[in-house]
């Protein structure tokens, strides 16, 4: 699949179907972008497991932090990558190993070779997007900040 | 060059963008949320709202549900990433410069601007330590030379009020980008129905929504639209967006909010501290205005074209500056940038100078003598004695508002009635 744009339906299906997200590169510092995203996704009912070797053993937003994806106990539906594009390669391979269904790379992160490997293994891939922004955009909250969501609907939508 | 990537037509966006039925009541029209503040769910939700970690409303100076429908509506019409509505067009200009400039900085502006903007830029902004350099936007070399190391933006108005001059947006955008600064376009006179500057390379668009967007002369307002394309972190010249913000514990807006950085900053810092928020009632009136914008603009430009052609043939008229006329130096540019029409505001010179100008204005029965544009009603004004009064005669002439100049904002009445009224007023002034 081409990764320059994603249909609303593709992103919506992913966000509706995943429950447990491993966030690689999650920061314990409250003013970092990853912290914002983790907090928001938790508020929307997702379980977010932080992965960060530097913060391993600490709690972030009430969740135990693991050094590697492999150490995360139990099933992971989606791996959200808060690292640079190069680092996203081996992390994607670990996500395949971990039997995740989705690999998501944050804004500015794109690794086409890794995406091809993940898709080959049957995973869905999103690159250069933020799940917080996409969730808010598709479920009616993004416009609250003056943003153009691109969504037009005459239906009475459930918010959030 | 325009690449309409939006899957919806502009008429659909004008009616629907930003406004789904109210999730709680099903109300189909956007409700007027006439409230100052919003109850928090709990202490944790309150703190994440204050930390900008979640989306939601806190206080109407920073955001309001009716106002954000308008913001999304106009952002969608312009093809932008987001928008910040303000109390007036001037407040939107203030907000743009507040975000981009620090004391001691500069911006380059076209010298053909709405007179109030020239005053705001060259007098009031100077008190904040922001220096405005005025240049002729048609002289591209002068423009390029004017952009110095302290320059943080180029600002143009197209078409310009009152003379209707059209700016060659593409090369001006290139000059801005070569210098690493954004191009800001005041598109009040064009509206997104006639020209979408972001498609021609502009980075930010400002509007006085007081004019055509609300369209009925009943609601003051302004808006700043961001394309989301400018890389604020490419240099250290835009610290408000790229550097840690002390009031939010070191958060960097561009890093955290990506292409929404300016939109989020405009609310969370700009409106919070400048305080010039749009009132919900005005947002409601402007949303309603936007719904008929494409229809109204079609009629506005059709009537303006007919009135301009009538005046050009009239013996009491020395010249008409309307870019929809082949006699205008801006005719070709209008066909490129505004193929659906060159707007509905233009000027003409009346034989007999200042005195004759005043008489024409006073003799009208249908056209209203007042200082606004973009109303359903046709409006007439003598700029030299009103809007451009605070300028020197040299500045007046440079702005296209010399002593014999009359400005029209052609409304959507029966065009024959507008023409008949002008004809009798010109006759009265000549006698
Ligand atoms: C082109 C243009 N820009 C800006 C403004 C200022 O807008 P406001 O009066 O809404 O502050 C005006 C108002 O006349 C205008 O015509």
Coordinates of C-alpha atoms and ligand atoms in Angstrom, one line a residue:
Chain A
X1 CA 0.0 0.0 0.0
X2 CA 1.1 3.6 -0.7
X3 CA 1.7 5.6 2.5
X4 CA 1.3 9.2 1.4
X5 CA -2.3 9.3 2.5
X6 CA -4.8 7.0 4.4
X7 CA -8.5 6.8 4.0
X8 CA -10.6 7.8 7.1
X9 CA -12.0 4.3 7.1
X10 CA -8.6 2.6 7.3
X11 CA -7.5 4.8 10.3
X12 CA -10.9 4.5 12.0
X13 CA -10.9 0.7 11.7
X14 CA -7.5 0.6 13.4
X15 CA -8.4 2.9 16.2
X16 CA -11.7 1.0 16.8
X17 CA -10.1 -2.4 16.8
X18 CA -7.0 -2.0 19.0
X19 CA -7.1 -1.9 22.8
X20 CA -3.5 -2.4 24.0
X21 CA -0.8 -0.1 22.6
X22 CA 2.9 -0.4 23.4
X23 CA 4.4 3.0 23.1
X24 CA 8.1 2.8 22.2
X25 CA 10.0 5.9 23.3
X26 CA 7.4 6.9 25.9
X27 CA 8.8 9.7 28.1
X28 CA 8.3 10.0 31.9
X29 CA 8.4 13.8 31.5
X30 CA 5.0 15.4 31.4
X31 CA 5.8 18.1 28.9
X32 CA 7.0 15.7 26.2
X33 CA 4.8 14.9 23.2
X34 CA 4.7 11.2 23.9
X35 CA 3.4 11.9 27.4
X36 CA 0.5 14.0 25.9
X37 CA -0.4 11.2 23.5
X38 CA -0.2 8.5 26.2
X39 CA -2.4 10.5 28.5
X40 CA -5.0 11.2 25.8
X41 CA -5.2 7.6 24.6
X42 CA -5.6 6.4 28.2
X43 CA -8.5 8.8 28.7
X44 CA -10.1 7.3 25.6
X45 CA -10.0 3.8 27.1
X46 CA -6.8 2.4 25.6
X47 CA -4.3 0.5 27.7
X48 CA -0.9 2.0 26.9
X49 CA 2.3 0.2 27.9
X50 CA 5.4 2.4 27.9
X51 CA 8.7 1.0 26.5
X52 CA 11.9 2.9 27.1
X53 CA 15.2 1.4 28.3
X54 CA 16.2 4.7 30.1
X55 CA 12.9 4.7 32.1
X56 CA 12.6 0.9 32.6
X57 CA 11.2 0.0 36.0
X58 CA 9.6 3.4 36.5
X59 CA 5.9 4.0 36.3
X60 CA 4.6 6.4 33.6
X61 CA 1.0 7.5 34.1
X62 CA 0.4 4.5 36.3
X63 CA 1.9 1.9 33.9
X64 CA 5.1 -0.1 34.4
X65 CA 7.8 0.8 31.8
X66 CA 9.7 -2.0 30.0
X67 CA 13.1 -1.8 28.4
X68 CA 12.2 -3.6 25.3
X69 CA 9.0 -4.6 23.4
X70 CA 9.8 -8.3 23.9
X71 CA 9.7 -7.8 27.7
X72 CA 6.1 -6.5 27.7
X73 CA 3.9 -9.2 29.2
X74 CA 0.9 -10.4 27.3
X75 CA -0.6 -9.4 24.0
X76 CA 0.0 -6.1 22.2
X77 CA -2.4 -4.9 19.5
X78 CA -0.5 -1.9 18.3
X79 CA 3.1 -0.6 18.6
X80 CA 3.3 3.2 18.5
X81 CA 6.8 4.4 17.6
X82 CA 8.1 7.6 19.2
X83 CA 11.6 7.2 17.8
X84 CA 13.4 8.4 14.7
X85 CA 12.8 6.8 11.2
X86 CA 16.0 4.7 11.4
X87 CA 15.2 3.2 14.8
X88 CA 11.7 2.4 13.6
X89 CA 13.3 -0.4 11.4
X90 CA 14.3 -2.8 14.2
X91 CA 11.3 -1.8 16.4
X92 CA 9.0 -2.8 13.5
X93 CA 10.8 -6.2 13.4
X94 CA 10.2 -6.6 17.1
X95 CA 6.5 -5.6 16.6
X96 CA 6.2 -8.4 14.0
X97 CA 7.9 -10.8 16.5
X98 CA 5.5 -9.7 19.2
X99 CA 2.5 -10.5 16.9
X100 CA 1.1 -7.0 17.0
X101 CA -1.5 -6.3 14.4
X102 CA -0.6 -2.6 13.7
X103 CA 2.6 -0.6 13.5
X104 CA 2.1 3.1 13.9
X105 CA 4.9 5.6 13.4
X106 CA 4.5 9.1 14.7
X107 CA 4.6 12.4 12.8
X108 CA 8.0 12.8 11.1
X109 CA 8.8 9.0 11.4
X110 CA 8.7 7.0 8.2
X111 CA 10.5 3.8 7.2
X112 CA 9.2 2.3 4.0
X113 CA 11.4 -0.8 4.1
X114 CA 10.2 -1.6 7.6
X115 CA 6.6 -0.9 6.5
X116 CA 6.9 -3.4 3.6
X117 CA 8.2 -6.1 6.0
X118 CA 5.4 -5.5 8.4
X119 CA 2.8 -5.6 5.7
X120 CA 4.4 -8.8 4.3
X121 CA 3.8 -10.3 7.8
X122 CA 0.1 -9.2 7.7
X123 CA 0.3 -6.1 9.9
X124 CA -1.3 -2.8 9.1
X125 CA 1.0 0.2 9.0
X126 CA 0.5 3.9 9.5
X127 CA 3.4 6.3 9.2
X128 CA 3.9 10.0 9.8
X129 CA 0.7 10.4 11.8
X130 CA -0.3 10.9 15.4
X131 CA -2.9 8.6 16.9
X132 CA -4.1 11.4 19.3
X133 CA -4.7 13.8 16.4
X134 CA -6.3 11.1 14.2
X135 CA -8.6 9.9 17.0
X136 CA -9.7 13.5 17.7
X137 CA -10.1 14.2 14.0
X138 CA -12.3 11.2 13.3
X139 CA -14.3 11.2 16.5
X140 CA -15.2 14.8 16.6
X141 CA -12.9 16.6 19.0
X142 CA -10.2 18.0 16.8
X143 CA -12.4 20.8 15.5
X144 CA -12.6 22.0 19.1
X145 CA -9.1 23.5 18.7
X146 CA -9.9 25.3 15.5
X147 CA -8.4 22.6 13.3
X148 CA -9.8 21.5 10.0
X149 CA -10.7 17.9 10.5
X150 CA -11.7 17.3 6.9
X151 CA -14.7 15.4 8.1
X152 CA -18.2 16.3 7.0
X153 CA -21.2 14.5 8.4
X154 CA -25.0 15.1 8.7
X155 CA -25.2 12.3 11.3
X156 CA -25.4 12.8 15.0
X157 CA -22.0 11.5 16.0
X158 CA -20.8 10.0 19.2
X159 CA -18.0 12.3 20.5
X160 CA -14.8 11.0 22.0
Chain B
X1 CA -0.8 25.3 -9.8
X2 CA -4.0 25.1 -7.6
X3 CA -4.3 21.5 -6.4
X4 CA -7.8 21.1 -4.9
X5 CA -7.2 18.1 -2.7
X6 CA -10.4 18.5 -0.8
X7 CA -12.9 15.9 -1.9
X8 CA -15.9 18.3 -1.4
X9 CA -16.9 21.3 -3.5
X10 CA -16.7 24.7 -2.1
X11 CA -20.5 25.1 -1.9
X12 CA -20.7 21.9 0.2
X13 CA -17.9 23.1 2.5
X14 CA -19.6 26.5 2.9
X15 CA -22.7 24.8 4.3
X16 CA -21.3 21.9 6.2
X17 CA -17.6 22.1 7.2
X18 CA -17.1 22.1 10.9
X19 CA -20.8 21.7 11.7
X20 CA -22.2 18.2 12.4
X21 CA -25.5 18.0 14.3
X22 CA -25.1 18.8 18.0
X23 CA -24.2 15.5 19.6
X24 CA -26.3 16.1 22.7
X25 CA -29.5 17.6 21.3
X26 CA -29.4 16.8 17.6
X27 CA -29.8 20.5 16.9
X28 CA -29.0 20.8 13.2
X29 CA -28.1 24.5 13.1
X30 CA -25.0 25.3 15.2
X31 CA -26.2 26.4 18.6
X32 CA -25.0 29.7 20.0
X33 CA -23.0 28.5 23.1
X34 CA -23.5 31.7 25.0
X35 CA -21.4 30.7 27.9
X36 CA -18.1 32.0 29.4
X37 CA -16.9 28.8 30.8
X38 CA -17.2 25.0 30.9
X39 CA -17.5 22.5 33.8
X40 CA -14.6 20.1 34.2
X41 CA -15.3 16.4 34.4
X42 CA -12.8 16.1 37.3
X43 CA -9.6 17.5 38.6
X44 CA -7.5 15.3 36.3
X45 CA -9.4 16.3 33.2
X46 CA -9.1 20.0 34.3
X47 CA -5.3 19.7 34.6
X48 CA -4.9 17.9 31.3
X49 CA -6.9 20.7 29.6
X50 CA -4.7 23.3 31.2
X51 CA -1.6 21.4 30.1
X52 CA -3.0 21.2 26.5
X53 CA -2.9 17.4 26.7
X54 CA -6.5 16.9 25.7
X55 CA -9.1 18.7 23.6
X56 CA -11.9 20.6 25.3
X57 CA -13.2 24.0 26.4
X58 CA -12.1 25.9 29.4
X59 CA -13.0 29.6 29.0
X60 CA -14.5 31.4 25.9
X61 CA -11.6 33.8 25.6
X62 CA -9.5 30.7 24.5
X63 CA -12.2 28.7 22.8
X64 CA -15.9 28.3 22.3
X65 CA -17.9 25.6 20.5
X66 CA -19.8 28.0 18.2
X67 CA -16.6 29.9 17.4
X68 CA -14.7 26.7 16.6
X69 CA -17.3 25.7 14.1
X70 CA -16.6 28.9 12.3
X71 CA -12.9 28.3 12.6
X72 CA -13.1 24.9 11.0
X73 CA -15.6 26.2 8.3
X74 CA -13.2 29.0 7.1
X75 CA -10.1 26.8 7.4
X76 CA -11.8 24.3 5.2
X77 CA -12.9 26.9 2.7
X78 CA -9.3 28.2 2.4
X79 CA -7.8 24.7 2.3
X80 CA -5.9 25.4 5.6
X81 CA -4.9 23.2 8.5
X82 CA -6.6 25.3 11.1
X83 CA -7.8 28.8 12.0
X84 CA -8.2 31.2 14.9
X85 CA -11.2 33.5 15.0
X86 CA -10.8 36.9 16.5
X87 CA -12.9 39.9 17.5
X88 CA -12.1 41.8 14.3
X89 CA -9.9 41.7 11.2
X90 CA -7.4 44.0 13.0
X91 CA -7.2 41.6 15.9
X92 CA -6.4 38.7 13.4
X93 CA -3.5 40.8 12.0
X94 CA -2.3 41.6 15.6
X95 CA -2.4 37.9 16.5
X96 CA -0.4 36.9 13.4
X97 CA 2.3 39.5 14.1
X98 CA 2.3 38.7 17.8
X99 CA 3.0 35.0 17.0
X100 CA 5.8 35.8 14.5
X101 CA 7.6 38.9 15.8
X102 CA 9.6 39.9 18.8
X103 CA 10.4 43.5 19.8
X104 CA 13.1 44.8 17.4
X105 CA 11.8 42.6 14.5
X106 CA 10.5 43.7 11.2
X107 CA 8.0 42.8 8.6
X108 CA 7.6 43.9 5.0
X109 CA 4.1 44.9 3.9
X110 CA 2.6 46.0 0.6
X111 CA 2.0 49.7 0.6
X112 CA -1.4 49.2 -1.0
X113 CA -3.5 48.2 2.0
X114 CA -6.7 49.1 3.7
X115 CA -5.9 52.5 5.3
X116 CA -6.6 51.2 8.8
X117 CA -4.0 48.5 8.3
X118 CA -1.4 51.0 7.3
X119 CA -2.1 52.9 10.5
X120 CA -2.1 49.8 12.6
X121 CA 1.2 48.6 11.1
X122 CA 3.1 51.9 11.0
X123 CA 1.9 53.5 14.2
X124 CA 0.5 51.2 16.7
X125 CA 2.7 48.2 16.0
X126 CA 5.7 50.4 16.4
X127 CA 4.8 50.7 20.1
X128 CA 5.4 47.0 20.4
X129 CA 8.8 47.4 18.7
X130 CA 7.7 45.8 15.5
X131 CA 8.9 47.8 12.5
X132 CA 6.8 47.7 9.3
X133 CA 8.6 48.4 6.0
X134 CA 6.1 49.4 3.2
X135 CA 7.0 48.6 -0.4
X136 CA 5.3 48.4 -3.8
X137 CA 4.4 44.7 -4.2
X138 CA 4.6 45.0 -8.0
X139 CA 8.3 45.9 -7.7
X140 CA 9.6 42.4 -7.0
X141 CA 13.2 43.5 -6.8
X142 CA 12.4 46.2 -4.2
X143 CA 10.4 43.6 -2.3
X144 CA 13.3 41.1 -2.3
X145 CA 15.7 43.8 -1.2
X146 CA 13.4 45.0 1.6
X147 CA 13.5 41.5 3.3
X148 CA 16.3 41.9 5.8
X149 CA 17.7 39.6 8.5
X150 CA 15.2 40.9 11.1
X151 CA 12.2 40.4 8.8
X152 CA 9.7 37.8 10.0
X153 CA 7.0 38.0 7.4
X154 CA 5.7 39.5 4.2
X155 CA 2.2 40.8 4.3
X156 CA 0.1 41.7 1.2
X157 CA -3.6 42.4 0.6
X158 CA -5.2 41.1 -2.6
X159 CA -7.2 42.6 -4.0
X160 CA -6.2 45.7 -2.1
X161 CA -8.9 47.9 -0.5
X162 CA -9.8 50.3 -2.0
X163 CA -8.0 50.4 -5.4
X164 CA -8.5 46.7 -6.2
X165 CA -4.9 46.1 -7.2
X166 CA -4.1 42.4 -7.4
X167 CA -0.8 41.0 -6.0
X168 CA 1.2 38.5 -8.1
X169 CA 1.1 35.9 -5.3
X170 CA 3.3 33.2 -6.8
X171 CA 6.6 35.2 -7.1
X172 CA 5.9 37.0 -3.9
X173 CA 5.6 33.7 -2.1
X174 CA 8.9 32.6 -3.6
X175 CA 10.6 35.7 -2.3
X176 CA 9.2 35.0 1.2
X177 CA 10.3 31.4 1.1
X178 CA 13.7 32.2 -0.3
X179 CA 14.2 34.5 2.7
X180 CA 12.8 31.8 5.1
X181 CA 9.7 33.8 6.2
X182 CA 6.0 33.2 5.7
X183 CA 3.8 35.0 3.3
X184 CA 0.6 36.4 4.9
X185 CA -2.3 37.4 2.6
X186 CA -5.2 39.6 3.6
X187 CA -7.8 37.9 1.4
X188 CA -10.8 39.9 2.8
X189 CA -11.7 41.3 -0.6
X190 CA -11.4 38.0 -2.5
X191 CA -13.0 35.5 -0.1
X192 CA -12.2 31.8 -0.6
X193 CA -14.8 31.7 -3.4
X194 CA -12.8 34.0 -5.6
X195 CA -9.1 33.2 -4.6
X196 CA -7.5 30.8 -2.2
X197 CA -4.0 32.2 -1.5
X198 CA -2.8 29.0 0.2
X199 CA -3.0 27.3 -3.2
X200 CA -0.7 30.0 -4.6
X201 CA 2.0 29.5 -2.0
X202 CA 0.8 31.8 0.9
X203 CA 1.4 30.4 4.4
X204 CA -1.2 32.3 6.4
X205 CA -4.4 34.1 5.4
X206 CA -6.2 36.7 7.4
X207 CA -9.7 38.0 6.9
X208 CA -11.9 40.7 8.2
X209 CA -14.9 38.4 8.4
X210 CA -16.8 41.6 9.1
X211 CA -17.0 41.9 5.3
X212 CA -18.2 39.3 2.8
X213 CA -17.8 36.2 5.0
X214 CA -20.5 37.4 7.4
X215 CA -21.8 39.3 4.5
X216 CA -24.8 41.2 6.0
X217 CA -23.0 44.0 7.8
X218 CA -24.1 42.7 11.2
X219 CA -21.1 41.1 12.8
X220 CA -17.6 42.3 13.4
X221 CA -14.9 39.6 13.3
X222 CA -11.6 38.3 11.9
X223 CA -9.8 35.1 11.3
X224 CA -6.2 33.9 10.9
X225 CA -5.9 30.7 8.8
X226 CA -2.7 28.6 8.8
X227 CA -1.8 26.3 5.9
X228 CA 0.2 24.1 8.3
X229 CA 3.0 24.0 5.8
X230 CA 5.6 26.4 7.1
X231 CA 8.5 24.8 9.0
X232 CA 8.7 26.9 12.1
X233 CA 11.7 24.9 13.4
X234 CA 13.9 25.2 10.3
X235 CA 15.6 28.2 11.9
X236 CA 15.5 29.8 15.3
X237 CA 13.6 32.9 13.9
X238 CA 10.2 31.9 15.3
X239 CA 10.8 31.2 19.0
X240 CA 7.1 31.4 19.9
X241 CA 6.6 28.2 18.0
X242 CA 9.9 26.5 18.0
X243 CA 11.3 27.2 21.5
X244 CA 10.2 26.1 24.9
X245 CA 7.2 28.1 26.2
X246 CA 7.7 29.1 29.8
X247 CA 4.0 29.4 30.6
X248 CA 3.4 25.8 29.5
X249 CA 6.4 24.4 31.4
X250 CA 8.8 24.3 28.5
X251 CA 6.5 22.8 25.9
X252 CA 7.6 23.5 22.3
X253 CA 4.5 24.1 20.2
X254 CA 5.9 23.0 16.8
X255 CA 7.4 19.8 18.2
X256 CA 4.3 18.9 20.1
X257 CA 1.5 19.9 17.8
X258 CA 3.3 19.6 14.4
X259 CA 1.3 21.3 11.6
X260 CA -1.3 22.5 14.2
X261 CA 1.3 24.4 16.1
X262 CA 0.2 27.9 15.0
X263 CA -3.5 27.1 15.5
X264 CA -2.9 25.7 19.0
X265 CA -0.6 28.6 19.9
X266 CA -3.0 31.2 18.6
X267 CA -5.6 30.0 21.1
X268 CA -3.6 28.9 24.0
X269 CA -1.2 31.8 24.0
X270 CA -2.5 34.4 21.5
X271 CA -6.1 34.7 22.4
X272 CA -5.4 33.9 26.1
X273 CA -3.1 36.9 26.4
X274 CA -4.3 39.4 23.7
X275 CA -7.9 38.7 24.7
X276 CA -9.4 39.6 21.3
X277 CA -11.7 36.5 21.1
X278 CA -14.7 36.5 18.8
X279 CA -18.1 36.5 20.5
X280 CA -20.3 33.4 20.0
X281 CA -23.2 35.4 18.6
X282 CA -20.9 37.0 16.0
X283 CA -19.5 33.5 15.2
X284 CA -23.1 32.3 14.7
X285 CA -24.0 35.2 12.3
X286 CA -20.8 34.6 10.4
X287 CA -21.4 30.8 10.1
X288 CA -24.8 31.6 8.7
X289 CA -23.3 34.1 6.3
X290 CA -20.7 31.6 5.1
X291 CA -23.5 29.2 4.0
X292 CA -24.6 31.6 1.2
X293 CA -21.2 32.9 0.5
X294 CA -20.7 31.2 -2.9
X295 CA -24.2 32.4 -4.1
X296 CA -23.7 35.9 -2.8
X297 CA -20.2 36.2 -4.3
X298 CA -21.5 35.1 -7.7
X299 CA -24.0 38.0 -7.6
X300 CA -21.6 40.5 -6.1
X301 CA -19.1 40.1 -8.9
X302 CA -21.7 40.0 -11.6
X303 CA -23.2 43.3 -10.4
X304 CA -19.7 44.8 -9.8
X305 CA -18.7 44.0 -13.4
X306 CA -21.9 45.6 -14.8
X307 CA -21.5 48.7 -12.6
X308 CA -17.8 49.1 -13.5
X309 CA -18.7 48.9 -17.2
X310 CA -21.4 51.5 -16.8
X311 CA -19.1 53.9 -14.9
X312 CA -16.3 53.5 -17.5
X313 CA -18.7 54.8 -20.2
X314 CA -19.9 57.7 -18.0
X315 CA -18.8 61.2 -19.0
X316 CA -18.4 62.4 -15.3
X317 CA -16.0 59.6 -14.5
X318 CA -12.3 60.0 -15.2
X319 CA -11.2 56.4 -14.6
X320 CA -12.4 53.2 -13.1
X321 CA -9.9 50.9 -11.3
X322 CA -11.5 47.5 -11.4
X323 CA -9.4 44.5 -12.3
X324 CA -12.4 43.0 -14.2
X325 CA -12.0 45.6 -16.9
X326 CA -9.6 45.1 -19.7
X327 CA -8.4 48.7 -19.1
X328 CA -7.0 47.7 -15.7
X329 CA -3.3 46.9 -15.4
X330 CA -4.4 44.1 -13.2
X331 CA -6.8 42.5 -15.7
X332 CA -4.5 39.6 -16.7
X333 CA -3.6 39.0 -13.1
X334 CA -7.2 38.9 -12.1
X335 CA -7.9 36.3 -14.8
X336 CA -5.1 34.1 -13.3
X337 CA -5.8 34.5 -9.6
X338 CA -9.5 35.3 -9.6
X339 CA -11.0 33.7 -12.7
X340 CA -14.6 33.9 -11.2
X341 CA -14.5 37.6 -10.8
X342 CA -12.2 40.4 -9.5
X343 CA -14.3 41.0 -6.4
X344 CA -17.0 43.6 -5.7
X345 CA -15.0 46.5 -4.3
X346 CA -13.4 49.0 -6.5
X347 CA -12.8 52.8 -7.0
X348 CA -13.5 55.3 -9.6
X349 CA -12.3 58.9 -10.1
X350 CA -15.0 61.6 -10.4
X351 CA -14.4 64.7 -12.5
X352 CA -14.3 67.7 -10.2
X353 CA -12.0 66.3 -7.5
X354 CA -12.6 66.3 -3.7
X355 CA -15.8 68.4 -3.8
X356 CA -17.5 66.4 -6.6
X357 CA -16.5 63.2 -4.8
X358 CA -18.3 64.4 -1.6
X359 CA -21.4 65.4 -3.6
X360 CA -21.8 62.0 -5.3
X361 CA -21.6 60.2 -2.0
X362 CA -24.2 62.5 -0.5
X363 CA -26.7 62.3 -3.4
X364 CA -27.2 58.5 -3.3
X365 CA -30.6 57.1 -2.4
X366 CA -29.9 53.3 -2.5
X367 CA -26.2 53.1 -2.0
X368 CA -25.4 53.7 1.7
X369 CA -22.7 56.2 2.7
X370 CA -20.7 54.3 5.3
X371 CA -17.3 52.9 6.1
X372 CA -17.6 49.2 5.4
X373 CA -17.5 46.8 2.5
X374 CA -18.9 43.4 1.8
X375 CA -22.5 43.9 2.8
X376 CA -25.5 42.7 0.9
X377 CA -26.3 46.4 0.4
X378 CA -24.3 48.5 -2.0
X379 CA -22.0 50.9 -0.2
X380 CA -20.3 54.1 -1.2
X381 CA -17.5 56.1 0.4
X382 CA -15.1 58.9 -0.2
X383 CA -11.9 57.5 1.3
X384 CA -9.9 60.7 1.3
X385 CA -12.3 62.3 3.7
X386 CA -13.0 59.1 5.8
X387 CA -11.0 55.8 6.0
X388 CA -7.8 57.2 4.5
X389 CA -8.1 60.6 6.3
X390 CA -5.3 59.9 8.7
X391 CA -2.8 59.3 5.9
X392 CA -0.8 62.0 4.1
X393 CA -1.9 62.9 0.6
X394 CA 1.1 61.1 -0.8
X395 CA 0.2 57.9 1.2
X396 CA -3.5 58.4 0.0
X397 CA -2.4 58.4 -3.6
X398 CA -0.1 55.5 -3.1
X399 CA -2.9 53.6 -1.5
X400 CA -5.2 54.3 -4.4
X401 CA -7.3 56.8 -2.4
X402 CA -6.6 60.2 -3.8
X403 CA -8.9 63.2 -3.4
X404 CA -11.2 62.5 -6.4
X405 CA -11.6 58.8 -5.6
X406 CA -14.8 57.1 -4.7
X407 CA -15.0 53.6 -3.4
X408 CA -17.9 51.2 -4.1
X409 CA -18.8 47.9 -2.5
X410 CA -21.4 46.6 -4.9
X411 CA -24.2 44.7 -3.3
X412 CA -26.7 42.1 -4.4
X413 CA -29.6 44.4 -5.2
X414 CA -31.1 44.6 -8.7
X415 CA -28.2 45.8 -10.7
X416 CA -30.4 48.3 -12.7
X417 CA -31.4 50.0 -9.5
X418 CA -27.7 50.4 -8.4
X419 CA -26.8 51.8 -11.8
X420 CA -29.8 54.2 -11.8
X421 CA -28.9 55.5 -8.3
X422 CA -25.2 56.1 -9.3
X423 CA -26.3 57.8 -12.5
X424 CA -28.6 60.3 -10.7
X425 CA -25.9 61.0 -8.1
X426 CA -23.3 61.7 -10.8
X427 CA -25.7 64.0 -12.5
X428 CA -26.5 65.8 -9.2
X429 CA -22.7 66.3 -8.5
X430 CA -22.1 67.6 -12.0
X431 CA -24.9 70.2 -11.9
Ligands
LIG1 C1 -9.0 44.5 3.6 C2 -9.3 44.8 5.0 N1 -8.5 44.2 5.9 C3 -8.7 44.4 7.3 C4 -9.8 45.2 7.7 C5 -10.0 45.4 9.2 O1 -11.0 44.6 9.6 P1 -11.9 44.9 10.9 O2 -12.6 46.2 10.6 O3 -12.8 43.7 11.0 O4 -11.0 45.0 12.0 C6 -10.6 45.8 6.8 C7 -11.7 46.6 7.2 O5 -12.2 47.5 6.6 C8 -10.4 45.6 5.4 O6 -11.1 46.1 4.5

